[in-house]
Amino acid sequence: MNKKFNAILKKTAITSVSLVLLMASACKKDQPVNQTPDQNLSSNQTNAIGQAGPVGVCYVEVNSNDMLEVGKYKLANGKQLFDIGIIFAANINYNTTTQKAELFFNPQVTSVLNNRATKIKPLQDKGIKVMLSVLGNHQGAGFANFPNQAAAQAFAQQLSNAVTTYGLDGIDFDDEYSEYGKNGTGQPNSSSFVYLVTALRQLMPNKIISFYNIGPSAANLSYNGVTVGSKVNYAWNPYYSTYAVPNIPGLTKSQLGPAATDIQATSVTTATTNATRTVNEGYGVYLYYNLTGTNKSTYLSSISKALYGGQGTTYTP
Amino acid sequence: MNKKFNAILKKTAITSVSLVLLMASACKKDQPVNQTPDQNLSSNQTNAIGQAGPVGVCYVEVNSNDMLEVGKYKLANGKQLFDIGIIFAANINYNTTTQKAELFFNPQVTSVLNNRATKIKPLQDKGIKVMLSVLGNHQGAGFANFPNQAAAQAFAQQLSNAVTTYGLDGIDFDDEYSEYGKNGTGQPNSSSFVYLVTALRQLMPNKIISFYNIGPSAANLSYNGVTVGSKVNYAWNPYYSTYAVPNIPGLTKSQLGPAATDIQATSVTTATTNATRTVNEGYGVYLYYNLTGTNKSTYLSSISKALYGGQGTTYTP
């Protein structure tokens, strides 16, 4: 399906001056979503949905909303609006007995993962990548305080196992609510997050790794000459309703999302203005948060028209 | 007292090669603490405590700790360790009846301010600047969502009035816990924080304005060609135990604090390493958080030796 979309897009682009201009000024949504940064991995890139313009990334709070909503929005040309849907969120917990970080799924996240056939695969069948976000959980463990490389490696293995077990397309890191220091855990250090993303990249060279740019992890993006930017595919601005370019050494414009839109809270004017800026300034990602079961096609149309050369968005329940 | 310290320092610097080298590579603590950024305000600069090296800034959680602790630490040469003490924290509340933001003091903050003679002035008499931090309070109002310039101006007036009423040296902004959108408030916008700091700078040209670099305000640092950096004196990294240079257009190295040290949580090794980096990389601020009533002179000595040419710190109860 992706290949077909790409073929259609390429044909259109060649015959359409306006689309060619758009493609020249903006990043290409028909470029690989999984822009694996390591050179030796370039042969493993997967294709995205095939629409010129920024990649659309959408978090879904699965505690109260359905992942399938991500697949219900299409552009006027029939392509999916969202390229990536993110399950929000798994947690990094702390086991006080073993004194180790543990990947944790609450009942709602567990339900989505266990019902992969009906909640994840249908999206993937539409060409949408489905990722799992991991968030701190007030227990002291976080991405920025692994005490050593082995501890980071062990958690990366848990993440990679989850991706394999549940047929996911990648992992997103959200370094909030860890309460570093709690339960006798350590404070953030400069090696932890770099060790984590390095190990995870090695374990899953073909998958997507993304970073919601906040927290102590955002303040430790380089260690011993290795940058987080060389290991992750994307990073985005974490502050909804704002436009701010994340400062992530090693990432290019096509891998950055400066616009952060909360679908339930950001005004359509702000969301649309930020979409226009994303295109005009040549960034490759547009981030959406909190898609619910309510039809938001009017709102999303305003954004998609700015992102994708005037194309509106329709909702198919 | 400041002038005397400056004189002593200058004499020492001229005769000491190592100190001259230190001064050449690092920022000068004997430069004005109040580096008012507007050119026409340069005549209003006040002097700091007169120690070569980064300005020491220390938050005190006054809900459970005594501001006077800030004045109890001295370097080996008799100068104060901390140049700025910050009362943490006042709040930005939201009045749902008037639909306006209101500066709020909880009972502990109120007590410090009302007891200015015994809790603020003694510090100022030692040459220490005393500032008031303002923090969101889960009511929807924040620095980043004033709906218009007049609303930002009105809140700036409240801040300026507090500085005048309580004889403070400035205002610090900490954009956390606002819960933008709550109580029918707006989402962050691009003009709000710039309007706020612009108005506040105009109201109090001789005072210090600083920014704890976090939140939607951190994602809206420029509007209509005016930068937050041109209005504030300092900004610092908000993530304790980390070292990260804030990205604030308009501020120079001497106005930035990349090291963030939680005195109760950051390891002495990390705190000291980050102090050395601050000096080596030429930044002008070192940030401390959570000074309590416990004598931390051993811990602070390790930091001060790195910051101030080998000088330890002593505690005088």
XYZ file of C-alpha atoms in Angstrom:
634
model
C 0.000 0.000 0.000
C 2.807 2.363 0.816
C 4.489 1.688 -2.457
C 1.276 2.444 -4.301
C 0.861 5.735 -2.471
C 4.421 6.654 -3.251
C 3.904 5.894 -6.892
C 0.790 8.059 -6.964
C 2.560 10.828 -5.187
C 5.545 10.783 -7.466
C 3.336 10.892 -10.509
C 1.392 13.813 -9.103
C 4.519 15.647 -8.102
C 5.966 15.480 -11.562
C 2.865 16.917 -13.156
C 2.009 19.487 -10.505
C 4.030 22.661 -10.257
C 2.495 23.665 -6.948
C 3.197 20.311 -5.374
C 6.757 20.386 -6.650
C 7.156 23.796 -5.050
C 5.713 22.496 -1.807
C 8.080 19.571 -1.877
C 10.973 21.873 -2.529
C 10.185 24.049 0.448
C 9.072 21.426 2.939
C 10.160 18.020 4.088
C 8.675 15.044 2.353
C 6.149 12.858 4.044
C 6.948 10.303 1.355
C 10.441 9.985 2.678
C 11.019 7.077 5.025
C 9.301 7.504 8.369
C 11.988 5.345 9.859
C 14.973 7.468 8.991
C 17.366 5.263 10.878
C 20.308 7.506 11.565
C 23.086 4.941 11.512
C 24.572 4.768 8.043
C 24.719 1.000 7.966
C 21.003 0.795 8.589
C 19.874 2.757 5.589
C 18.907 -0.380 3.723
C 16.371 -1.160 6.433
C 14.299 1.977 6.014
C 10.577 1.524 5.735
C 8.321 3.713 3.686
C 5.702 6.071 5.001
C 2.275 6.834 3.749
C 3.207 8.872 0.781
C 2.057 12.432 1.215
C 4.413 15.337 0.656
C 4.839 17.416 3.796
C 5.632 16.809 7.454
C 5.128 13.437 9.092
C 2.021 13.518 11.296
C 2.557 12.053 14.775
C -0.363 11.567 17.154
C -0.445 10.549 20.824
C -3.544 8.764 22.077
C -4.297 8.621 25.802
C -5.376 5.001 25.811
C -6.612 5.182 29.381
C -9.757 6.684 27.939
C -9.468 6.619 24.151
C -9.279 4.182 21.262
C -6.069 3.806 19.239
C -8.165 3.047 16.160
C -9.176 6.695 15.941
C -5.715 7.369 14.489
C -6.736 5.474 11.354
C -10.021 7.273 10.768
C -8.673 10.494 9.308
C -7.745 10.799 5.653
C -6.603 13.602 3.458
C -8.609 14.641 0.428
C -6.443 12.443 -1.766
C -7.271 9.367 0.320
C -3.994 9.122 2.200
C -3.865 8.787 5.955
C -3.485 12.033 7.913
C -1.421 10.440 10.691
C 1.770 8.556 9.853
C 2.548 7.545 13.408
C 0.181 6.765 16.277
C 1.645 6.583 19.762
C 0.181 4.562 22.609
C 0.317 6.894 25.616
C 1.689 5.578 27.805
C 3.651 2.734 29.292
C 5.759 3.520 32.370
C 9.231 3.119 33.718
C 8.675 1.779 37.241
C 11.204 0.991 39.962
C 11.382 -2.372 41.664
C 12.600 -1.589 45.154
C 13.460 -5.239 45.822
C 15.698 -5.775 42.809
C 16.563 -2.053 42.666
C 16.019 -2.075 38.947
C 13.872 -0.191 36.468
C 10.959 -2.134 35.041
C 8.785 -1.509 32.040
C 5.187 -1.361 33.263
C 1.860 -1.483 31.443
C -1.270 -0.328 33.223
C -4.500 -2.238 32.493
C -5.484 0.034 29.589
C -2.065 -0.193 27.922
C -2.057 -3.914 28.544
C -5.418 -4.183 26.847
C -4.218 -2.394 23.718
C -1.085 -4.517 23.514
C -2.864 -7.800 24.165
C -5.443 -6.924 21.528
C -2.841 -6.216 18.924
C -4.941 -7.851 16.192
C -7.790 -5.399 16.650
C -6.076 -2.318 18.082
C -2.625 -2.138 16.467
C -2.532 -4.211 13.295
C -5.502 -2.455 11.648
C -3.540 0.787 11.857
C -0.380 -0.830 10.546
C -2.377 -2.297 7.680
C -3.189 1.281 6.697
C 0.521 2.134 6.657
C 0.466 3.825 10.056
C 3.365 3.126 12.407
C 2.329 2.354 15.984
C 4.756 3.264 18.733
C 4.721 2.949 22.496
C 5.481 5.967 24.673
C 7.242 5.363 27.981
C 6.745 7.784 30.854
C 8.065 8.176 34.406
C 5.787 6.977 37.181
C 6.769 8.751 40.438
C 8.974 5.874 41.551
C 12.449 7.358 41.088
C 13.461 5.407 37.985
C 13.862 7.385 34.800
C 15.767 7.416 31.540
C 18.355 9.807 32.949
C 19.473 7.953 36.078
C 20.552 4.487 35.111
C 23.554 3.958 37.383
C 25.617 2.250 34.694
C 25.616 0.984 31.125
C 24.415 -2.491 32.096
C 21.319 -1.067 33.804
C 20.484 1.025 30.738
C 21.070 -1.994 28.523
C 18.750 -4.118 30.652
C 15.910 -1.610 30.338
C 16.537 -1.224 26.609
C 16.164 -5.006 26.357
C 12.749 -4.793 28.049
C 11.694 -2.112 25.567
C 12.960 -4.070 22.604
C 11.217 -7.194 23.867
C 7.937 -5.288 24.092
C 8.330 -4.030 20.527
C 8.941 -7.579 19.344
C 6.243 -9.213 21.462
C 3.518 -6.785 20.491
C 4.595 -6.093 16.922
C 5.193 -2.407 17.492
C 7.103 0.028 15.294
C 9.099 1.801 17.943
C 9.540 3.493 21.293
C 8.994 7.104 22.354
C 10.618 8.592 25.468
C 8.799 11.095 27.686
C 10.979 12.030 30.668
C 8.377 13.414 33.057
C 7.108 12.309 36.479
C 10.102 10.151 37.357
C 10.785 11.996 40.616
C 14.471 11.274 40.406
C 15.901 10.371 43.787
C 12.743 8.765 45.152
C 13.071 5.254 46.611
C 16.799 5.778 47.010
C 17.365 6.134 43.272
C 20.128 8.307 41.888
C 19.956 11.761 40.410
C 20.237 12.211 36.642
C 23.669 11.637 35.174
C 25.220 12.439 31.840
C 25.671 8.898 30.509
C 22.313 7.283 31.279
C 20.093 8.451 28.416
C 22.868 8.107 25.848
C 23.510 4.551 27.031
C 19.784 3.784 26.848
C 19.173 5.024 23.306
C 22.463 3.523 22.117
C 21.499 0.110 23.456
C 17.968 0.374 22.130
C 19.156 1.380 18.670
C 21.475 -1.611 18.612
C 18.691 -3.954 19.711
C 16.201 -2.668 17.160
C 18.034 -1.146 14.232
C 14.943 -1.121 12.032
C 12.528 0.461 14.456
C 11.649 4.045 15.262
C 12.949 5.788 18.388
C 11.598 9.228 19.219
C 12.045 11.763 21.984
C 9.521 14.137 23.525
C 12.065 16.813 24.359
C 11.651 17.394 28.097
C 13.165 16.551 31.452
C 16.668 15.686 32.604
C 17.070 13.489 29.533
C 16.736 16.643 27.439
C 19.635 18.094 29.409
C 21.902 15.103 28.767
C 22.011 14.648 25.010
C 25.657 13.773 24.612
C 28.157 11.551 26.375
C 31.661 10.528 25.426
C 31.203 11.893 21.929
C 27.953 9.986 21.306
C 24.814 12.057 20.792
C 21.226 11.057 21.395
C 20.564 12.673 18.018
C 22.635 10.016 16.288
C 20.462 7.267 17.767
C 16.895 8.563 17.596
C 14.808 9.218 14.503
C 12.763 12.135 15.719
C 12.344 14.683 18.487
C 9.575 17.166 19.104
C 8.628 20.182 21.165
C 6.762 19.066 24.315
C 4.828 22.244 25.093
C 1.381 22.142 23.551
C 0.061 25.165 21.696
C 3.603 26.440 21.194
C 6.112 26.413 18.355
C 9.724 25.887 19.383
C 12.500 24.087 17.570
C 14.020 21.375 19.782
C 17.753 21.776 20.249
C 18.981 18.217 19.600
C 22.516 17.925 18.235
C 22.636 15.321 15.495
C 19.095 15.723 14.203
C 18.233 17.500 10.988
C 15.189 19.640 10.243
C 13.420 16.693 8.659
C 13.578 14.871 12.009
C 12.286 17.717 14.175
C 8.783 18.773 15.158
C 8.585 22.352 16.480
C 4.778 22.542 16.508
C 2.980 20.824 19.381
C -0.785 20.732 19.075
C -3.185 19.486 21.724
C -6.242 18.629 19.651
C -8.520 19.228 22.650
C -6.938 22.482 23.748
C -4.873 24.294 21.136
C -6.901 26.817 19.170
C -7.369 26.058 15.508
C -5.729 29.386 14.703
C -2.569 28.556 16.632
C -2.478 24.994 15.340
C -2.822 26.203 11.759
C -0.300 29.010 12.122
C 2.181 26.510 13.529
C 1.477 24.141 10.653
C 2.255 26.876 8.160
C 5.480 27.710 10.003
C 6.477 24.045 10.037
C 6.196 23.920 6.247
C 7.704 27.329 5.599
C 10.669 26.655 7.845
C 11.231 23.185 6.420
C 10.645 20.960 9.444
C 9.675 17.347 8.961
C 7.289 16.547 11.806
C 3.962 17.883 13.106
C 2.925 16.643 16.553
C -0.654 16.094 17.724
C -1.755 15.093 21.204
C -4.948 13.682 22.645
C -7.039 12.360 19.816
C -10.380 11.191 21.211
C -13.490 9.608 19.752
C -14.978 12.927 18.717
C -14.852 13.763 15.026
C -12.283 16.553 14.734
C -12.128 16.685 10.946
C -12.953 20.386 10.722
C -10.147 21.230 13.123
C -7.701 18.827 11.504
C -8.654 20.048 8.023
C -7.435 23.504 8.863
C -4.093 22.033 9.898
C -3.814 19.603 7.001
C -4.588 22.310 4.462
C -1.575 24.206 5.768
C 0.614 21.106 5.905
C -0.347 19.381 2.680
C -0.983 21.906 -0.043
C -4.592 22.754 0.660
C -5.903 19.264 1.322
C -8.634 18.950 3.893
C -9.220 15.996 6.192
C -12.243 13.718 6.407
C -13.351 11.371 9.167
C -14.619 7.869 8.483
C -16.030 6.237 11.656
C 30.651 46.709 51.551
C 30.426 45.751 47.906
C 32.766 48.514 46.921
C 35.302 47.379 49.494
C 35.125 43.806 48.259
C 35.548 44.979 44.708
C 38.590 46.987 45.680
C 40.133 44.012 47.465
C 39.399 41.769 44.553
C 40.857 44.100 41.998
C 44.045 44.509 44.018
C 44.338 40.739 44.346
C 43.656 40.159 40.702
C 46.425 42.473 39.613
C 48.985 40.702 41.761
C 47.831 37.139 41.220
C 48.542 35.401 37.952
C 46.254 32.494 38.700
C 43.369 34.731 39.590
C 43.916 36.783 36.468
C 43.813 33.573 34.469
C 40.640 32.545 36.230
C 39.080 35.892 35.512
C 40.089 35.666 31.896
C 38.479 32.300 31.412
C 35.381 32.734 33.559
C 32.760 35.321 34.143
C 33.277 37.748 36.939
C 31.259 37.629 40.091
C 32.445 41.191 40.675
C 30.598 42.311 37.609
C 27.187 43.776 38.276
C 24.641 41.203 39.416
C 21.996 43.392 37.888
C 23.227 43.408 34.325
C 20.232 45.301 33.092
C 20.120 44.498 29.424
C 18.664 47.727 28.116
C 21.470 50.065 27.118
C 19.869 53.113 28.659
C 19.770 51.411 32.018
C 23.470 50.741 32.341
C 23.911 53.611 34.765
C 21.550 51.873 37.176
C 23.585 48.725 37.584
C 24.228 47.593 41.106
C 27.343 45.835 42.226
C 27.601 42.270 43.444
C 29.547 40.824 46.260
C 32.919 40.983 44.681
C 34.234 37.493 44.096
C 35.639 36.520 40.728
C 33.682 33.646 39.203
C 30.045 32.808 38.539
C 27.200 34.460 40.402
C 25.754 32.058 42.980
C 21.951 31.847 42.927
C 20.075 29.884 45.572
C 16.395 28.973 45.861
C 14.965 28.454 49.335
C 11.709 26.541 49.815
C 10.300 28.888 52.409
C 7.396 26.596 53.185
C 9.810 24.726 55.396
C 13.107 26.626 55.445
C 14.585 29.923 56.569
C 15.722 32.518 54.017
C 18.445 33.615 56.446
C 20.387 30.423 55.698
C 21.435 32.060 52.427
C 23.549 34.513 54.390
C 25.361 31.962 56.537
C 27.840 30.696 53.963
C 31.067 32.522 53.266
C 34.063 31.838 51.112
C 37.514 31.556 52.647
C 38.172 35.197 51.848
C 35.128 36.275 53.829
C 32.867 37.021 50.924
C 29.349 35.628 50.696
C 28.949 32.385 48.762
C 25.478 33.251 47.471
C 24.913 36.469 45.544
C 21.202 35.972 45.065
C 18.675 34.263 47.333
C 15.280 33.445 45.872
C 12.102 33.088 47.895
C 10.443 29.959 46.513
C 7.698 30.594 45.759
C 4.841 32.965 45.182
C 2.134 31.868 42.739
C 0.218 33.058 39.748
C -3.402 32.260 40.600
C -6.552 32.732 38.546
C -9.540 34.648 39.765
C -12.488 32.983 38.103
C -14.784 35.908 38.947
C -12.693 38.654 37.411
C -11.083 36.181 34.953
C -7.707 37.677 35.707
C -4.365 36.399 36.923
C -3.503 37.296 40.496
C -0.222 37.241 42.359
C -0.693 35.014 45.390
C 1.371 34.510 48.549
C 0.784 31.442 50.672
C 1.090 31.861 54.466
C 4.800 30.993 54.505
C 5.673 33.382 51.684
C 3.488 36.015 53.334
C 5.408 35.545 56.549
C 8.771 36.098 54.879
C 7.562 39.191 53.061
C 5.830 40.692 56.106
C 8.943 40.082 58.165
C 11.158 41.850 55.709
C 13.200 43.471 58.506
C 14.303 40.117 59.890
C 14.099 37.804 56.871
C 15.088 39.890 53.836
C 16.981 42.981 54.915
C 19.669 41.083 56.864
C 20.568 39.318 53.641
C 20.555 42.522 51.656
C 22.775 44.125 54.292
C 25.324 41.450 53.448
C 25.166 42.386 49.782
C 22.888 39.511 48.815
C 20.056 40.226 46.415
C 16.703 38.770 47.440
C 14.286 37.854 44.692
C 10.809 36.368 44.592
C 10.077 33.356 42.394
C 6.610 33.065 40.887
C 5.177 29.664 40.032
C 1.986 28.314 38.440
C -0.651 26.999 40.810
C -2.896 24.567 38.912
C -5.484 27.260 38.186
C -4.955 27.810 34.465
C -3.221 31.171 34.663
C 0.420 31.253 33.631
C 3.027 33.537 32.131
C 2.416 32.148 28.669
C -1.339 32.646 28.281
C -2.133 36.261 28.973
C -4.837 36.935 26.406
C -3.521 40.383 25.513
C -0.903 42.993 26.334
C -3.090 44.736 28.905
C -3.518 41.519 30.903
C 0.247 40.907 30.896
C 0.816 44.522 31.891
C -1.643 44.206 34.787
C 0.158 41.176 36.186
C 3.534 42.848 35.711
C 2.175 45.723 37.764
C 1.303 43.325 40.606
C 4.822 41.910 40.481
C 6.406 45.323 40.448
C 4.198 46.442 43.328
C 5.345 43.444 45.370
C 8.980 44.250 44.686
C 8.389 47.810 45.833
C 6.223 46.946 48.829
C 8.568 44.329 50.211
C 11.857 45.890 49.182
C 12.857 43.010 46.932
C 15.569 42.936 44.300
C 13.688 41.216 41.554
C 11.386 38.564 40.150
C 12.088 35.035 38.933
C 9.722 33.157 36.595
C 9.109 29.417 36.921
C 6.534 28.274 34.362
C 5.407 24.991 35.883
C 2.087 23.735 37.274
C -0.078 26.316 35.536
C -2.269 23.696 33.868
C -2.973 25.936 30.933
C -6.575 25.716 29.847
C -8.005 24.994 33.279
C -10.866 27.206 34.499
C -11.555 28.220 30.908
C -8.178 29.903 30.494
C -6.434 30.024 27.159
C -3.596 27.934 25.844
C -0.099 29.412 25.645
C 0.427 32.018 22.959
C 3.498 33.572 21.446
C 3.078 37.113 22.737
C 2.214 36.592 26.411
C 5.601 36.026 28.051
C 7.313 38.653 25.910
C 4.600 41.163 26.877
C 5.010 40.229 30.542
C 8.779 40.620 30.770
C 8.686 43.744 28.607
C 6.161 45.373 30.908
C 7.998 44.258 34.027
C 11.325 45.558 32.738
C 9.711 48.918 32.042
C 8.156 49.044 35.517
C 11.346 48.118 37.315
C 14.344 49.070 35.185
C 16.778 48.709 38.088
C 15.675 45.324 39.342
C 16.656 41.788 38.434
C 14.445 39.578 36.283
C 15.397 35.932 35.868
C 13.964 32.895 34.127
C 14.012 29.258 35.187
C 14.039 27.899 31.648
C 11.039 25.572 31.512
C 7.471 25.351 30.312
C 5.538 26.995 27.520
C 7.242 30.292 28.365
C 10.529 28.628 27.370
C 8.962 27.866 24.015
C 7.882 31.461 23.404
C 10.997 33.589 23.770
C 10.443 36.019 20.938
C 7.528 38.033 19.620
C 7.369 40.745 17.033
C 11.145 41.094 17.054
C 11.365 41.461 20.850
C 13.211 38.728 22.728
C 12.788 37.686 26.331
C 16.581 37.667 26.421
C 16.664 41.422 25.899
C 14.482 41.945 28.981
C 15.743 39.477 31.580
C 19.094 39.472 33.356
C 19.597 35.759 33.759
C 18.305 32.347 32.773
C 19.245 28.927 34.070
C 18.861 25.225 33.385
C 15.883 23.851 35.351
C 16.867 20.187 35.569
C 18.704 19.475 38.793
C 21.866 17.407 38.711
C 22.328 18.175 35.024
C 24.449 20.572 32.999
C 22.759 22.080 29.962
C 23.166 25.510 28.440
C 19.803 27.272 28.165
C 18.988 28.358 24.637
C 17.828 31.943 25.202
C 18.363 34.331 22.279
C 19.657 37.665 23.546
C 21.522 36.399 26.602
C 25.286 36.105 26.783
C 27.325 33.463 28.564
C 27.729 35.706 31.591
C 23.946 35.679 32.038
C 23.446 31.928 31.743
C 23.577 29.143 34.310
C 23.987 25.655 32.776
C 24.621 23.853 36.072
C 21.594 23.103 38.254
C 22.391 21.699 41.660
C 19.881 20.421 44.179
C 21.818 20.700 47.420
C 19.774 17.893 48.969
C 19.957 15.532 46.004
C 22.744 16.216 43.535
C 25.886 14.258 44.314
C 28.886 16.319 45.328
C 30.789 14.800 42.419
C 28.232 15.939 39.869
C 27.814 19.335 41.502
C 31.579 19.885 41.482
C 32.100 18.623 37.943
C 29.378 20.993 36.787
C 31.017 23.844 38.686
C 34.300 23.196 36.914
C 32.536 23.096 33.566
C 30.751 26.357 34.331
C 34.094 28.065 34.894
C 35.935 26.353 32.048
C 33.194 27.134 29.562
C 32.865 30.710 30.732
C 29.302 30.840 32.061
C 28.311 33.444 34.590
C 25.809 31.734 36.893
C 25.741 28.668 39.145
C 22.302 27.624 40.398
C 21.575 25.973 43.752
C 18.214 24.698 44.932
C 16.818 23.758 48.306
C 19.070 25.168 50.973
C 17.825 24.010 54.368
C 18.930 24.565 57.966
C 21.518 21.803 57.849
C 25.142 22.882 57.606
C 26.202 21.968 54.068
C 29.600 23.636 54.117
C 31.531 20.498 53.189
C 29.323 19.958 50.163
C 29.362 23.632 49.195
C 33.122 23.847 49.708
C 33.691 21.308 47.001
C 31.614 23.426 44.635
C 33.098 26.751 45.695
C 36.642 25.473 45.313
C 35.837 24.699 41.694
C 34.048 27.989 41.152
C 36.320 30.401 43.003
C 39.931 29.399 42.586
C 40.215 26.845 45.377
C 38.309 28.714 48.071
C 36.310 26.604 50.499
C 33.072 27.600 52.183
C 32.362 27.982 55.880
C 29.058 28.068 57.738
C 28.340 30.548 60.486
C 25.042 29.761 62.267
